[in-house]
Amino acid sequence: MFSNIDILTDRQIREQQLRSAIVSSLNAVPKTLPDILLWEDAGHDLFEQIAKSRSYYGAQADREIMKDKIDEICQSLEEDAVLIELGAGSVPHTGMVLDELCQRRMKTQYLAHDLTQSTLDHSLCRLASELRSDRHKSFLKMSGIVGTYEQFFEWLSKTDELRGRRVVVLWLGNCLSNYSDAEFPNMVDALMQSLSWSGAASSTLLLAVNECPGADVMRQAYDSPDGSSVAFIANALRQANRILGTEAFEYEAWTPVSSINSAGTSITWKFQSKQEIQLVIDERPVTCKVGEDIELITINKRGEADVAKLLAHSRAELVDTWRHQSLPWSKCIRERRYSLLLISHQVGV
């Protein structure tokens, strides 16, 4: 049932590329750090602690919507279809869909993608332990791909595994929230184009987004009172030091700071220097003044209307919305709308 994991890039090469990106971003104006540092090594484990908290509604809403709409999801897949999950290590509840498909005696290939091999290994092994009956072994094939989104899209465009088959892609966990309005449709288009080039008979994307009005709700979810959000953010400095091969960042000299825009629709995390600092990288100093910020990530909240507008000129079409209006386990977030959007594209376009 569990076959193999393909690695699209050598870890050493990827870390060399990431090192170059760090150096470049620190010499830019304003200074930034690549947000991919959040997911290196311990990042996934730290994020899972956030996802388990009552104030972080994303993973919980994903699961509730998928549970409610499992019949529609299964109906969108046909015999010998392919279910692809992007960022599979972040969303630990796909097993119920795969189990339901097997109960319906539908042969399915599950193709999981993630940035790191250790995270993907853990996710697939967990699924394999949950889905280990003879029925699962007869109807389910699982495999994985390690790489960035861009590397995975390139792989999809060249593989013969999807030719003539129905494809459904899960992009859950609100993973596109850290992309700007300009980048968002480009990422969806890149995915859809790669599926078109793959020769898939048809494809549908289930994309999780959420519209989160209000700064209080945003802060409870993304700057949690228990400190798990700060630990997740601070880990990026540790990973930057590891990639750079030197203790360029002294943790005590930086304060992780979050700020929310006036509309309550985005939150930005930065590292703020407590004193004047000289970062020495490759024997070249990078000066940071007292109170200067190094931006790490901006998380944007978007509803279905925002997504429809962003996709207006893309090759993707928003065809339906599944909403989660109220999450009973957390009174503070009853007014939020969390949605799974069904997005399709015309084959060959």
Tab-separated table of C-alpha atoms in Angstrom:
chain	number	residue	atom	x	y	z
A	1	MET	CA	0.000	0.000	0.000
A	2	PHE	CA	2.790	2.438	0.977
A	3	SER	CA	5.255	2.444	-1.910
A	4	ASN	CA	7.905	5.128	-1.991
A	5	ILE	CA	8.919	8.736	-1.407
A	6	ASP	CA	10.616	10.637	-4.213
A	7	ILE	CA	12.950	13.474	-3.235
A	8	LEU	CA	13.052	16.223	-5.845
A	9	THR	CA	16.099	18.053	-4.555
A	10	ASP	CA	19.187	17.184	-2.570
A	11	ARG	CA	19.003	18.587	0.976
A	12	GLN	CA	22.476	20.084	0.696
A	13	ILE	CA	21.620	21.887	-2.543
A	14	ARG	CA	18.326	23.154	-1.088
A	15	GLU	CA	20.078	24.499	1.997
A	16	GLN	CA	22.707	26.221	-0.150
A	17	GLN	CA	19.888	27.921	-2.060
A	18	LEU	CA	18.197	28.878	1.195
A	19	ARG	CA	21.460	30.288	2.524
A	20	SER	CA	21.765	32.531	-0.532
A	21	ALA	CA	18.172	33.672	-0.028
A	22	ILE	CA	18.882	34.560	3.619
A	23	VAL	CA	21.963	36.611	2.735
A	24	SER	CA	20.109	38.404	-0.054
A	25	SER	CA	17.053	39.203	2.080
A	26	LEU	CA	19.157	40.597	4.938
A	27	ASN	CA	20.883	42.973	2.532
A	28	ALA	CA	17.570	44.159	1.073
A	29	VAL	CA	15.609	47.251	2.114
A	30	PRO	CA	13.639	46.598	4.231
A	31	LYS	CA	15.344	43.564	5.724
A	32	THR	CA	13.450	40.264	5.635
A	33	LEU	CA	13.975	36.555	6.231
A	34	PRO	CA	12.519	33.765	4.047
A	35	ASP	CA	9.386	32.413	5.728
A	36	ILE	CA	10.343	28.902	4.619
A	37	LEU	CA	12.650	28.925	7.680
A	38	LEU	CA	9.537	28.394	9.789
A	39	TRP	CA	9.134	24.861	8.470
A	40	GLU	CA	12.716	23.667	8.786
A	41	ASP	CA	13.390	20.771	11.187
A	42	ALA	CA	11.524	21.490	14.454
A	43	GLY	CA	9.118	23.899	12.765
A	44	HIS	CA	6.480	21.292	11.941
A	45	ASP	CA	6.404	19.949	15.513
A	46	LEU	CA	6.060	23.476	16.905
A	47	PHE	CA	3.260	24.266	14.472
A	48	GLU	CA	1.390	21.111	15.463
A	49	GLN	CA	1.307	22.442	19.031
A	50	ILE	CA	-0.366	25.605	17.726
A	51	ALA	CA	-2.816	23.614	15.613
A	52	LYS	CA	-3.953	21.643	18.669
A	53	SER	CA	-4.887	24.765	20.634
A	54	ARG	CA	-8.547	25.785	20.950
A	55	SER	CA	-7.866	29.267	19.586
A	56	TYR	CA	-6.350	28.007	16.318
A	57	TYR	CA	-9.414	27.130	14.292
A	58	GLY	CA	-7.954	26.245	10.874
A	59	ALA	CA	-7.199	22.545	11.256
A	60	GLN	CA	-10.358	21.980	13.292
A	61	ALA	CA	-12.535	23.655	10.664
A	62	ASP	CA	-10.845	21.698	7.857
A	63	ARG	CA	-11.705	18.463	9.591
A	64	GLU	CA	-15.301	19.424	10.360
A	65	ILE	CA	-16.013	20.527	6.788
A	66	MET	CA	-14.386	17.423	5.307
A	67	LYS	CA	-16.371	15.217	7.674
A	68	ASP	CA	-19.594	16.969	6.701
A	69	LYS	CA	-18.826	16.896	2.967
A	70	ILE	CA	-17.123	13.522	2.742
A	71	ASP	CA	-19.811	12.158	0.419
A	72	GLU	CA	-19.272	15.008	-2.061
A	73	ILE	CA	-15.499	14.547	-1.888
A	74	CYS	CA	-15.799	10.832	-2.621
A	75	GLN	CA	-18.259	11.464	-5.442
A	76	SER	CA	-15.783	13.876	-7.039
A	77	LEU	CA	-13.337	10.960	-7.317
A	78	GLU	CA	-13.929	8.054	-9.654
A	79	GLU	CA	-12.377	4.593	-9.912
A	80	ASP	CA	-8.559	4.745	-10.162
A	81	ALA	CA	-8.509	8.467	-9.408
A	82	VAL	CA	-5.618	10.348	-7.789
A	83	LEU	CA	-5.981	12.304	-4.549
A	84	ILE	CA	-3.109	14.770	-4.112
A	85	GLU	CA	-2.424	16.623	-0.875
A	86	LEU	CA	-0.143	19.659	-0.802
A	87	GLY	CA	1.670	20.296	2.472
A	88	ALA	CA	0.423	16.962	3.763
A	89	GLY	CA	2.479	17.146	6.948
A	90	SER	CA	0.405	20.052	8.240
A	91	VAL	CA	-3.021	18.449	8.032
A	92	PRO	CA	-3.357	15.124	9.871
A	93	HIS	CA	-6.946	14.198	9.019
A	94	THR	CA	-6.988	12.958	5.416
A	95	GLY	CA	-7.263	9.399	6.692
A	96	MET	CA	-11.037	9.597	7.054
A	97	VAL	CA	-11.420	10.406	3.339
A	98	LEU	CA	-9.119	7.570	2.301
A	99	ASP	CA	-10.907	5.173	4.638
A	100	GLU	CA	-14.288	6.134	3.178
A	101	LEU	CA	-13.016	5.621	-0.372
A	102	CYS	CA	-11.828	2.133	0.561
A	103	GLN	CA	-15.166	1.346	2.201
A	104	ARG	CA	-16.784	2.273	-1.113
A	105	ARG	CA	-14.352	-0.115	-2.815
A	106	MET	CA	-12.881	2.678	-4.951
A	107	LYS	CA	-9.272	2.162	-5.994
A	108	THR	CA	-7.408	5.368	-5.213
A	109	GLN	CA	-3.847	6.621	-5.412
A	110	TYR	CA	-2.929	9.052	-2.635
A	111	LEU	CA	0.025	11.296	-3.488
A	112	ALA	CA	1.290	13.330	-0.540
A	113	HIS	CA	3.628	16.314	-0.855
A	114	ASP	CA	5.649	18.131	1.782
A	115	LEU	CA	8.736	20.272	2.076
A	116	THR	CA	10.705	17.975	4.383
A	117	GLN	CA	11.259	14.227	4.238
A	118	SER	CA	11.015	13.669	7.995
A	119	THR	CA	7.572	15.284	8.119
A	120	LEU	CA	6.326	13.340	5.117
A	121	ASP	CA	7.723	10.066	6.497
A	122	HIS	CA	5.853	10.680	9.734
A	123	SER	CA	2.591	11.548	7.957
A	124	LEU	CA	2.614	8.544	5.636
A	125	CYS	CA	3.645	6.115	8.375
A	126	ARG	CA	0.820	7.412	10.557
A	127	LEU	CA	-1.671	6.935	7.721
A	128	ALA	CA	-0.308	3.467	6.987
A	129	SER	CA	-0.810	2.486	10.638
A	130	GLU	CA	-4.387	3.799	10.596
A	131	LEU	CA	-5.280	2.202	7.248
A	132	ARG	CA	-3.835	-1.271	7.546
A	133	SER	CA	-6.744	-3.639	6.901
A	134	ASP	CA	-6.887	-5.948	3.893
A	135	ARG	CA	-9.504	-3.656	2.391
A	136	HIS	CA	-7.147	-0.700	2.580
A	137	LYS	CA	-4.313	-2.730	1.079
A	138	SER	CA	-6.558	-3.780	-1.817
A	139	PHE	CA	-7.904	-0.360	-2.752
A	140	LEU	CA	-5.299	2.203	-1.665
A	141	LYS	CA	-1.823	3.058	-2.916
A	142	MET	CA	0.158	5.775	-1.120
A	143	SER	CA	3.347	7.565	-2.142
A	144	GLY	CA	5.069	10.858	-1.398
A	145	ILE	CA	7.038	13.670	-2.982
A	146	VAL	CA	9.482	15.922	-1.109
A	147	GLY	CA	10.177	19.392	-2.489
A	148	THR	CA	8.977	22.973	-2.683
A	149	TYR	CA	5.636	23.782	-4.262
A	150	GLU	CA	7.401	24.907	-7.416
A	151	GLN	CA	9.440	21.704	-7.657
A	152	PHE	CA	6.340	19.605	-7.095
A	153	PHE	CA	4.389	21.469	-9.789
A	154	GLU	CA	7.232	20.851	-12.234
A	155	TRP	CA	7.189	17.153	-11.333
A	156	LEU	CA	3.417	17.013	-11.886
A	157	SER	CA	3.765	18.549	-15.334
A	158	LYS	CA	6.200	15.816	-16.413
A	159	THR	CA	4.848	12.668	-14.767
A	160	ASP	CA	2.827	10.076	-16.664
A	161	GLU	CA	1.033	8.913	-13.504
A	162	LEU	CA	-1.883	11.324	-13.955
A	163	ARG	CA	-2.492	10.873	-17.669
A	164	GLY	CA	-6.159	10.214	-18.402
A	165	ARG	CA	-7.090	10.079	-14.709
A	166	ARG	CA	-9.378	12.141	-12.518
A	167	VAL	CA	-7.393	14.276	-10.058
A	168	VAL	CA	-8.561	15.993	-6.868
A	169	VAL	CA	-6.071	18.207	-5.015
A	170	LEU	CA	-6.381	19.056	-1.318
A	171	TRP	CA	-4.691	22.323	-0.356
A	172	LEU	CA	-5.794	22.641	3.244
A	173	GLY	CA	-4.654	24.455	6.359
A	174	ASN	CA	-5.053	27.863	4.700
A	175	CYS	CA	-1.553	27.313	3.302
A	176	LEU	CA	-1.824	30.099	0.718
A	177	SER	CA	-2.459	32.748	3.366
A	178	ASN	CA	1.201	33.784	3.444
A	179	TYR	CA	1.169	34.678	-0.254
A	180	SER	CA	0.384	38.220	-1.393
A	181	ASP	CA	-2.598	39.112	-3.578
A	182	ALA	CA	-0.283	39.096	-6.602
A	183	GLU	CA	1.292	35.737	-5.712
A	184	PHE	CA	-1.938	33.935	-4.771
A	185	PRO	CA	-3.450	33.541	-8.282
A	186	ASN	CA	-0.016	32.761	-9.705
A	187	MET	CA	0.341	29.799	-7.336
A	188	VAL	CA	-3.117	28.458	-8.203
A	189	ASP	CA	-2.401	28.958	-11.910
A	190	ALA	CA	0.944	27.172	-11.614
A	191	LEU	CA	-0.777	24.170	-10.054
A	192	MET	CA	-3.569	24.103	-12.635
A	193	GLN	CA	-1.138	24.482	-15.518
A	194	SER	CA	0.988	21.596	-14.269
A	195	LEU	CA	-2.121	19.393	-14.044
A	196	SER	CA	-3.103	20.377	-17.578
A	197	TRP	CA	0.362	19.478	-18.891
A	198	SER	CA	0.226	16.162	-17.019
A	199	GLY	CA	-2.622	14.982	-19.242
A	200	ALA	CA	-5.060	14.526	-16.348
A	201	ALA	CA	-8.589	13.907	-17.596
A	202	SER	CA	-9.988	16.519	-15.189
A	203	SER	CA	-8.905	18.220	-12.003
A	204	THR	CA	-10.491	19.891	-9.002
A	205	LEU	CA	-8.790	21.823	-6.223
A	206	LEU	CA	-10.210	21.915	-2.706
A	207	LEU	CA	-8.618	25.036	-1.252
A	208	ALA	CA	-9.079	26.089	2.373
A	209	VAL	CA	-9.352	29.819	3.037
A	210	ASN	CA	-10.778	31.833	5.870
A	211	GLU	CA	-12.184	35.284	6.368
A	212	CYS	CA	-11.308	36.405	9.856
A	213	PRO	CA	-12.818	39.786	10.802
A	214	GLY	CA	-11.401	41.470	13.866
A	215	ALA	CA	-8.001	41.930	15.427
A	216	ASP	CA	-8.922	40.091	18.649
A	217	VAL	CA	-9.842	36.896	16.823
A	218	MET	CA	-6.727	37.137	14.656
A	219	ARG	CA	-4.444	37.622	17.642
A	220	GLN	CA	-5.887	34.710	19.612
A	221	ALA	CA	-5.280	32.382	16.681
A	222	TYR	CA	-1.876	33.605	15.501
A	223	ASP	CA	-0.309	35.094	18.653
A	224	SER	CA	-1.502	32.571	21.191
A	225	PRO	CA	-1.495	33.399	24.925
A	226	ASP	CA	0.343	30.164	25.758
A	227	GLY	CA	3.450	31.297	23.865
A	228	SER	CA	3.359	28.532	21.243
A	229	SER	CA	3.160	31.062	18.398
A	230	VAL	CA	6.234	32.915	19.669
A	231	ALA	CA	8.152	29.623	19.964
A	232	PHE	CA	7.218	28.745	16.383
A	233	ILE	CA	8.339	32.155	15.102
A	234	ALA	CA	11.563	32.200	17.164
A	235	ASN	CA	12.566	28.848	15.693
A	236	ALA	CA	13.165	30.647	12.381
A	237	LEU	CA	16.220	32.372	13.905
A	238	ARG	CA	17.617	29.039	15.065
A	239	GLN	CA	17.152	27.624	11.590
A	240	ALA	CA	18.754	30.708	10.021
A	241	ASN	CA	21.829	30.178	12.208
A	242	ARG	CA	21.932	26.502	11.260
A	243	ILE	CA	21.710	27.247	7.546
A	244	LEU	CA	24.281	30.053	7.779
A	245	GLY	CA	26.648	27.836	9.751
A	246	THR	CA	27.255	30.498	12.382
A	247	GLU	CA	25.498	32.032	15.387
A	248	ALA	CA	24.695	35.207	13.466
A	249	PHE	CA	21.517	35.820	15.474
A	250	GLU	CA	21.757	35.987	19.265
A	251	TYR	CA	18.247	35.128	20.420
A	252	GLU	CA	18.327	37.434	23.450
A	253	ALA	CA	18.969	40.426	21.182
A	254	TRP	CA	15.707	40.029	19.230
A	255	THR	CA	12.046	40.268	20.154
A	256	PRO	CA	9.399	38.517	18.031
A	257	VAL	CA	6.701	41.144	17.432
A	258	SER	CA	3.308	40.745	15.776
A	259	SER	CA	1.196	43.519	14.268
A	260	ILE	CA	-2.307	43.397	12.802
A	261	ASN	CA	-3.608	45.736	10.133
A	262	SER	CA	-6.516	48.073	10.912
A	263	ALA	CA	-9.032	45.874	9.072
A	264	GLY	CA	-8.032	42.829	11.105
A	265	THR	CA	-7.371	40.854	7.921
A	266	SER	CA	-3.624	40.266	8.141
A	267	ILE	CA	-0.990	39.710	10.792
A	268	THR	CA	2.733	40.288	10.304
A	269	TRP	CA	5.493	38.748	12.393
A	270	LYS	CA	8.850	40.515	12.644
A	271	PHE	CA	12.007	40.305	14.702
A	272	GLN	CA	12.793	43.635	16.366
A	273	SER	CA	16.331	44.386	17.530
A	274	LYS	CA	16.756	45.386	21.176
A	275	GLN	CA	20.066	47.138	20.487
A	276	GLU	CA	22.305	48.085	17.607
A	277	ILE	CA	23.533	44.821	16.141
A	278	GLN	CA	26.091	43.816	13.559
A	279	LEU	CA	25.340	40.508	11.903
A	280	VAL	CA	28.529	39.115	10.402
A	281	ILE	CA	27.832	36.797	7.476
A	282	ASP	CA	30.616	35.662	5.156
A	283	GLU	CA	32.865	38.246	6.863
A	284	ARG	CA	30.486	41.002	5.720
A	285	PRO	CA	28.683	43.041	8.413
A	286	VAL	CA	24.961	43.752	8.242
A	287	THR	CA	24.025	46.556	10.633
A	288	CYS	CA	20.647	46.646	12.391
A	289	LYS	CA	19.710	49.770	14.332
A	290	VAL	CA	17.944	49.767	17.691
A	291	GLY	CA	14.289	48.943	17.091
A	292	GLU	CA	14.844	47.926	13.459
A	293	ASP	CA	12.599	45.171	12.141
A	294	ILE	CA	13.364	42.090	10.091
A	295	GLU	CA	10.082	40.899	8.600
A	296	LEU	CA	9.461	37.155	8.534
A	297	ILE	CA	5.887	36.497	7.408
A	298	THR	CA	2.540	38.149	6.713
A	299	ILE	CA	-0.562	35.972	7.001
A	300	ASN	CA	-3.552	37.199	4.986
A	301	LYS	CA	-7.180	36.298	5.678
A	302	ARG	CA	-9.343	35.931	2.570
A	303	GLY	CA	-12.950	34.900	2.040
A	304	GLU	CA	-14.512	33.370	-1.051
A	305	ALA	CA	-15.305	36.805	-2.533
A	306	ASP	CA	-11.640	37.793	-2.249
A	307	VAL	CA	-10.523	34.549	-3.891
A	308	ALA	CA	-13.066	34.876	-6.700
A	309	LYS	CA	-11.751	38.365	-7.425
A	310	LEU	CA	-8.119	37.235	-7.385
A	311	LEU	CA	-8.888	34.337	-9.741
A	312	ALA	CA	-11.001	36.423	-12.136
A	313	HIS	CA	-8.288	36.493	-14.798
A	314	SER	CA	-6.729	33.102	-14.099
A	315	ARG	CA	-7.330	29.725	-15.729
A	316	ALA	CA	-9.080	28.525	-12.577
A	317	GLU	CA	-12.790	28.907	-11.879
A	318	LEU	CA	-14.434	29.016	-8.456
A	319	VAL	CA	-17.392	26.631	-8.742
A	320	ASP	CA	-18.629	26.084	-5.179
A	321	THR	CA	-18.011	26.963	-1.544
A	322	TRP	CA	-18.370	24.806	1.558
A	323	ARG	CA	-18.670	26.992	4.638
A	324	HIS	CA	-18.091	26.439	8.306
A	325	GLN	CA	-20.052	29.241	9.954
A	326	SER	CA	-19.659	28.369	13.622
A	327	LEU	CA	-17.204	26.358	15.627
A	328	PRO	CA	-19.019	25.339	18.836
A	329	TRP	CA	-15.859	24.546	20.791
A	330	SER	CA	-14.664	28.150	20.777
A	331	LYS	CA	-17.089	30.984	21.513
A	332	CYS	CA	-14.583	33.641	20.549
A	333	ILE	CA	-14.665	32.654	16.869
A	334	ARG	CA	-18.350	32.177	16.119
A	335	GLU	CA	-18.525	35.028	13.640
A	336	ARG	CA	-15.761	33.727	11.436
A	337	ARG	CA	-16.331	32.049	8.106
A	338	TYR	CA	-13.994	29.236	7.210
A	339	SER	CA	-14.457	27.757	3.770
A	340	LEU	CA	-13.321	25.023	1.444
A	341	LEU	CA	-13.459	26.314	-2.114
A	342	LEU	CA	-13.947	23.989	-5.070
A	343	ILE	CA	-11.852	25.296	-7.936
A	344	SER	CA	-11.652	23.661	-11.326
A	345	HIS	CA	-10.136	24.424	-14.692
A	346	GLN	CA	-10.960	23.489	-18.229
A	347	VAL	CA	-8.709	20.702	-19.443
A	348	GLY	CA	-6.231	21.936	-22.014
A	349	VAL	CA	-6.594	25.605	-21.087
